[in-house]
CSV table of C-alpha atoms in Angstrom, one decimal:
chain,number,residue,atom,x,y,z
A,1,UNK,CA,120.3,117.4,62.0
A,2,UNK,CA,121.7,120.7,61.5
A,3,UNK,CA,124.9,120.8,62.0
A,4,UNK,CA,126.1,117.8,62.1
A,5,UNK,CA,126.5,114.8,59.7
A,6,UNK,CA,127.6,111.7,59.4
A,7,UNK,CA,128.3,109.1,57.1
A,8,UNK,CA,129.4,105.5,57.2
A,9,UNK,CA,132.7,103.8,55.7
A,10,UNK,CA,133.4,99.9,56.3
A,11,UNK,CA,133.2,99.6,59.8
A,12,UNK,CA,134.1,103.3,60.5
A,13,UNK,CA,131.6,106.8,61.4
A,14,UNK,CA,132.8,109.3,60.0
A,15,UNK,CA,131.4,112.7,62.1
A,16,UNK,CA,131.5,115.8,60.2
A,17,UNK,CA,130.4,119.8,63.0
A,18,UNK,CA,129.3,121.4,60.3
A,19,UNK,CA,129.2,124.8,62.3
A,20,UNK,CA,131.1,127.6,60.8
A,21,UNK,CA,132.3,129.8,61.0
A,22,UNK,CA,134.2,128.1,64.8
A,23,UNK,CA,132.0,125.1,64.9
A,24,UNK,CA,130.9,126.1,68.0
A,25,UNK,CA,129.0,124.1,70.4
A,26,UNK,CA,125.4,125.6,70.7
A,27,UNK,CA,122.9,123.9,72.3
A,28,UNK,CA,121.7,123.0,68.7
A,29,UNK,CA,124.8,120.9,68.2
A,30,UNK,CA,124.7,119.1,71.5
A,31,UNK,CA,120.8,117.2,71.0
A,32,UNK,CA,122.6,116.7,67.2
A,33,UNK,CA,125.7,115.0,68.3
A,34,UNK,CA,123.6,113.2,71.1
A,35,UNK,CA,120.7,112.2,68.3
A,36,UNK,CA,124.3,110.9,66.1
A,37,UNK,CA,125.2,108.6,69.0
A,38,UNK,CA,122.1,106.7,69.1
A,39,UNK,CA,122.2,105.8,65.4
A,40,UNK,CA,125.8,104.7,65.7
A,41,UNK,CA,125.1,102.7,68.6
A,42,UNK,CA,122.1,100.9,66.7
A,43,UNK,CA,124.0,100.4,63.6
A,44,UNK,CA,125.9,97.4,65.0
A,45,UNK,CA,128.8,96.5,62.6
A,46,UNK,CA,130.5,100.0,63.0
A,47,UNK,CA,133.5,99.7,65.4
A,48,UNK,CA,134.9,103.3,65.7
A,49,UNK,CA,133.5,106.3,65.8
A,50,UNK,CA,136.0,109.9,64.4
A,51,UNK,CA,135.2,113.2,65.1
A,52,UNK,CA,136.0,115.9,62.5
A,53,UNK,CA,135.9,119.7,62.2
A,54,UNK,CA,134.3,121.0,59.0
A,55,UNK,CA,136.9,124.2,57.8
A,56,UNK,CA,139.3,125.6,59.8
A,57,UNK,CA,139.2,124.7,63.0
A,58,UNK,CA,137.8,121.2,65.2
A,59,UNK,CA,136.0,123.8,67.6
A,60,UNK,CA,136.4,126.6,69.3
A,61,UNK,CA,134.2,127.1,71.9
A,62,UNK,CA,131.2,126.8,73.2
A,63,UNK,CA,128.1,128.8,71.3
A,64,UNK,CA,129.1,131.9,73.3
A,65,UNK,CA,126.1,133.9,71.8
A,66,UNK,CA,123.9,131.4,73.3
A,67,UNK,CA,125.2,132.5,77.0
A,68,UNK,CA,123.0,135.9,76.1
A,69,UNK,CA,120.0,134.7,75.6
A,70,UNK,CA,119.7,132.7,79.6
A,71,UNK,CA,117.6,134.4,81.9
A,72,UNK,CA,118.4,132.4,85.4
A,73,UNK,CA,121.5,130.7,87.0
A,74,UNK,CA,119.1,127.2,85.8
A,75,UNK,CA,119.8,128.2,83.1
A,76,UNK,CA,124.3,128.0,82.2
A,77,UNK,CA,123.4,124.8,85.1
A,78,UNK,CA,121.4,122.8,83.5
A,79,UNK,CA,123.7,123.4,79.7
A,80,UNK,CA,126.7,123.0,81.5
A,81,UNK,CA,124.6,119.5,82.6
A,82,UNK,CA,123.4,117.9,79.2
A,83,UNK,CA,127.2,119.0,77.8
A,84,UNK,CA,128.4,117.1,80.8
A,85,UNK,CA,126.1,114.1,80.2
A,86,UNK,CA,126.6,113.8,76.6
A,87,UNK,CA,130.5,114.2,77.1
A,88,UNK,CA,130.6,111.0,79.9
A,89,UNK,CA,128.4,108.9,77.1
A,90,UNK,CA,131.6,109.7,74.9
A,91,UNK,CA,133.4,108.5,77.1
A,92,UNK,CA,131.7,105.4,78.5
A,93,UNK,CA,131.0,104.8,74.8
A,94,UNK,CA,130.9,100.9,74.0
A,95,UNK,CA,132.9,101.6,70.5
A,96,UNK,CA,136.1,103.6,70.4
A,97,UNK,CA,135.6,107.5,68.9
A,98,UNK,CA,138.4,109.4,67.6
A,99,UNK,CA,138.4,112.9,67.6
A,100,UNK,CA,141.0,114.4,64.4
A,101,UNK,CA,141.6,117.8,66.1
A,102,UNK,CA,142.9,120.7,63.2
A,103,UNK,CA,142.8,124.2,63.2
A,104,UNK,CA,142.5,124.8,67.1
A,105,UNK,CA,140.4,122.2,69.8
A,106,UNK,CA,139.4,125.6,72.8
A,107,UNK,CA,137.2,125.2,75.5
A,108,UNK,CA,134.1,123.1,74.8
A,109,UNK,CA,136.2,122.0,71.8
A,110,UNK,CA,139.0,120.4,74.0
A,111,UNK,CA,136.4,119.5,76.6
A,112,UNK,CA,134.2,117.0,74.2
A,113,UNK,CA,138.2,116.3,72.5
A,114,UNK,CA,139.2,115.3,76.1
A,115,UNK,CA,136.4,112.7,76.2
A,116,UNK,CA,137.0,111.4,73.1
A,117,UNK,CA,139.3,108.0,73.4
A,118,UNK,CA,142.5,109.0,71.6
A,119,UNK,CA,143.1,111.9,70.0
A,120,UNK,CA,145.2,113.2,66.7
A,121,UNK,CA,146.0,116.2,66.0
A,122,UNK,CA,148.4,118.7,64.0
A,123,UNK,CA,151.5,120.7,65.6
A,124,UNK,CA,150.2,124.1,64.8
A,125,UNK,CA,146.7,123.2,66.7
A,126,UNK,CA,146.1,125.8,69.7
A,127,UNK,CA,144.5,123.6,72.7
A,128,UNK,CA,143.4,125.6,75.5
A,129,UNK,CA,140.7,126.1,77.3
A,130,UNK,CA,140.0,130.5,77.8
A,131,UNK,CA,137.4,129.8,79.5
A,132,UNK,CA,138.6,132.5,82.7
A,133,UNK,CA,139.3,135.3,79.7
A,134,UNK,CA,135.2,136.0,79.5
A,135,UNK,CA,135.3,135.7,83.3
A,136,UNK,CA,133.4,132.1,83.2
A,137,UNK,CA,134.5,128.6,83.9
A,138,UNK,CA,134.4,125.7,82.0
A,139,UNK,CA,131.3,123.4,81.9
A,140,UNK,CA,131.5,120.2,80.2
A,141,UNK,CA,134.0,118.9,82.9
A,142,UNK,CA,137.2,120.4,81.7
A,143,UNK,CA,137.8,121.1,85.2
A,144,UNK,CA,138.1,117.9,85.8
A,145,UNK,CA,139.6,116.1,82.3
A,146,UNK,CA,142.1,118.7,81.7
A,147,UNK,CA,144.5,117.3,84.7
A,148,UNK,CA,144.1,113.3,83.8
A,149,UNK,CA,146.5,114.6,80.9
A,150,UNK,CA,148.6,116.4,81.8
A,151,UNK,CA,148.2,117.1,85.7
A,152,UNK,CA,147.1,119.2,88.2
A,153,UNK,CA,150.6,122.2,88.3
A,154,UNK,CA,149.9,122.6,84.3
A,155,UNK,CA,145.9,122.5,84.5
A,156,UNK,CA,146.1,125.1,87.1
A,157,UNK,CA,148.8,126.8,84.8
A,158,UNK,CA,146.3,126.6,81.0
A,159,UNK,CA,142.9,126.8,82.9
A,160,UNK,CA,144.0,130.5,85.0
A,161,UNK,CA,146.1,131.6,82.4
A,162,UNK,CA,144.0,130.6,79.0
A,163,UNK,CA,146.7,130.4,77.2
A,164,UNK,CA,146.8,127.8,74.7
A,165,UNK,CA,149.4,125.5,73.7
A,166,UNK,CA,150.4,123.4,70.6
A,167,UNK,CA,149.7,120.2,69.8
A,168,UNK,CA,153.2,119.1,70.1
A,169,UNK,CA,153.1,121.0,73.6
A,170,UNK,CA,150.3,118.9,73.7
A,171,UNK,CA,152.0,115.3,72.6
A,172,UNK,CA,154.7,116.4,74.8
A,173,UNK,CA,152.1,116.5,77.8
A,174,UNK,CA,150.1,113.7,77.2
A,175,UNK,CA,147.0,115.5,76.3
A,176,UNK,CA,147.1,114.7,72.0
A,177,UNK,CA,148.0,110.7,70.8
A,178,UNK,CA,149.9,112.3,68.0
A,179,UNK,CA,150.7,115.8,66.5
A,180,UNK,CA,151.3,115.3,63.4
A,181,UNK,CA,151.8,117.1,60.1
A,182,UNK,CA,148.5,118.7,58.5
A,183,UNK,CA,149.2,117.2,55.2
A,184,UNK,CA,149.5,114.0,57.1
A,185,UNK,CA,146.1,114.1,59.7
A,186,UNK,CA,144.1,112.0,57.3
A,187,UNK,CA,146.2,109.5,56.8
A,188,UNK,CA,147.8,109.5,60.2
A,189,UNK,CA,143.7,109.1,61.8
A,190,UNK,CA,142.5,106.5,59.1
A,191,UNK,CA,146.2,104.2,59.7
A,192,UNK,CA,145.5,104.3,63.6
A,193,UNK,CA,141.6,103.5,62.7
A,194,UNK,CA,141.9,100.5,61.0
A,195,UNK,CA,143.9,99.8,63.1
A,196,UNK,CA,141.5,99.5,65.5
A,197,UNK,CA,138.3,97.8,63.7
A,198,UNK,CA,141.3,95.3,62.3
A,199,UNK,CA,140.1,94.1,66.1
A,200,UNK,CA,137.9,91.5,66.8
A,201,UNK,CA,134.4,93.5,68.4
A,202,UNK,CA,134.0,91.2,71.2
A,203,UNK,CA,137.4,92.4,72.6
A,204,UNK,CA,136.8,96.2,71.9
A,205,UNK,CA,133.6,96.2,73.6
A,206,UNK,CA,136.0,94.0,76.9
A,207,UNK,CA,138.6,96.8,77.1
A,208,UNK,CA,136.1,100.0,76.3
A,209,UNK,CA,134.1,98.4,79.3
A,210,UNK,CA,137.5,98.0,81.3
A,211,UNK,CA,139.7,101.3,81.4
A,212,UNK,CA,136.8,104.0,82.7
A,213,UNK,CA,137.5,101.5,86.5
A,214,UNK,CA,141.6,102.7,85.0
A,215,UNK,CA,140.2,106.6,85.8
A,216,UNK,CA,138.6,106.0,89.1
A,217,UNK,CA,139.6,104.6,92.6
A,218,UNK,CA,137.8,101.9,92.1
A,219,UNK,CA,141.0,99.1,91.4
A,220,UNK,CA,139.7,95.7,93.2
A,221,UNK,CA,136.6,96.7,91.2
A,222,UNK,CA,138.3,97.0,87.8
A,223,UNK,CA,140.4,93.9,88.0
A,224,UNK,CA,138.0,91.7,89.0
A,225,UNK,CA,135.6,93.0,86.1
A,226,UNK,CA,138.3,92.4,83.1
A,227,UNK,CA,138.9,88.8,84.8
A,228,UNK,CA,135.4,88.5,83.8
A,229,UNK,CA,135.4,90.3,80.8
A,230,UNK,CA,138.3,87.5,80.4
A,231,UNK,CA,136.8,84.4,81.0
A,232,UNK,CA,133.4,86.5,78.2
A,233,UNK,CA,135.6,87.3,75.3
A,234,UNK,CA,137.3,83.3,75.3
A,235,UNK,CA,133.6,81.9,74.9
A,236,UNK,CA,134.2,83.5,71.3
A,237,UNK,CA,134.8,82.0,67.9
A,238,UNK,CA,137.7,85.4,67.3
A,239,UNK,CA,139.2,84.5,71.0
A,240,UNK,CA,139.9,80.7,69.5
A,241,UNK,CA,140.4,82.3,66.1
A,242,UNK,CA,142.7,84.9,67.1
A,243,UNK,CA,144.8,82.0,68.9
A,244,UNK,CA,144.9,79.4,66.0
A,245,UNK,CA,146.1,82.0,63.8
A,246,UNK,CA,148.9,82.5,65.9
A,247,UNK,CA,150.2,79.6,66.5
A,248,UNK,CA,149.6,78.5,62.7
A,249,UNK,CA,151.4,81.8,62.4
A,250,UNK,CA,148.8,84.3,59.7
A,251,UNK,CA,147.0,86.8,60.7
A,252,UNK,CA,143.2,86.1,62.0
A,253,UNK,CA,140.2,86.5,60.4
A,254,UNK,CA,137.7,88.4,62.6
A,255,UNK,CA,134.4,87.7,62.4
A,256,UNK,CA,133.2,90.1,65.6
A,257,UNK,CA,131.2,86.8,67.6
């Protein structure tokens, strides 16, 4: 892969976007990211993914220069659909994906971060969808995901003005989970990641399959699926160990089975 790398650290997959200077999301990066997800999915011992950007930025947006090579409207539409499908896959991934954000997450970079399950940013990070400044619009589902986190009125303001917000403001609005000092970003990211991977693998997978229902109108389907997963989880050894550990007032020793 030319613009991404990843390594396994225990049960965590550390993924790094490496496309200086802005880590712009080209079609090549989207293709590489899809390959990374395939590789991570094939390793059943991995329980969490952390996505970072190398250098000064998480990702400052899509690769605008690439747009000049397109000839037809369908070329743009196909790129948008590929990005949407990939980000939807991230959102529906079987394990949590944390975006650890520094510098800037703009345009496609913010759209990628919004597809992740948890976002930790520095207080100084700039987050926004500035596409209208170029006479275009968000293409990787930014117009649909941003209102989920900040509400429709604020989404109108952010997209129509093109003005970014800080990590502090993003935390206040619920766009990021935590805004921290830059020197604390790695520590806070790993602290949360380690809390996640300490949980039982089957229970993690169950929750990852259930929470997407809450983003749709299929509430009854969601609660029915929850009941089904609740029964399945209690058939696992980890559930028995967790209950027994609670009774014995000790930490559980999960085996992810």
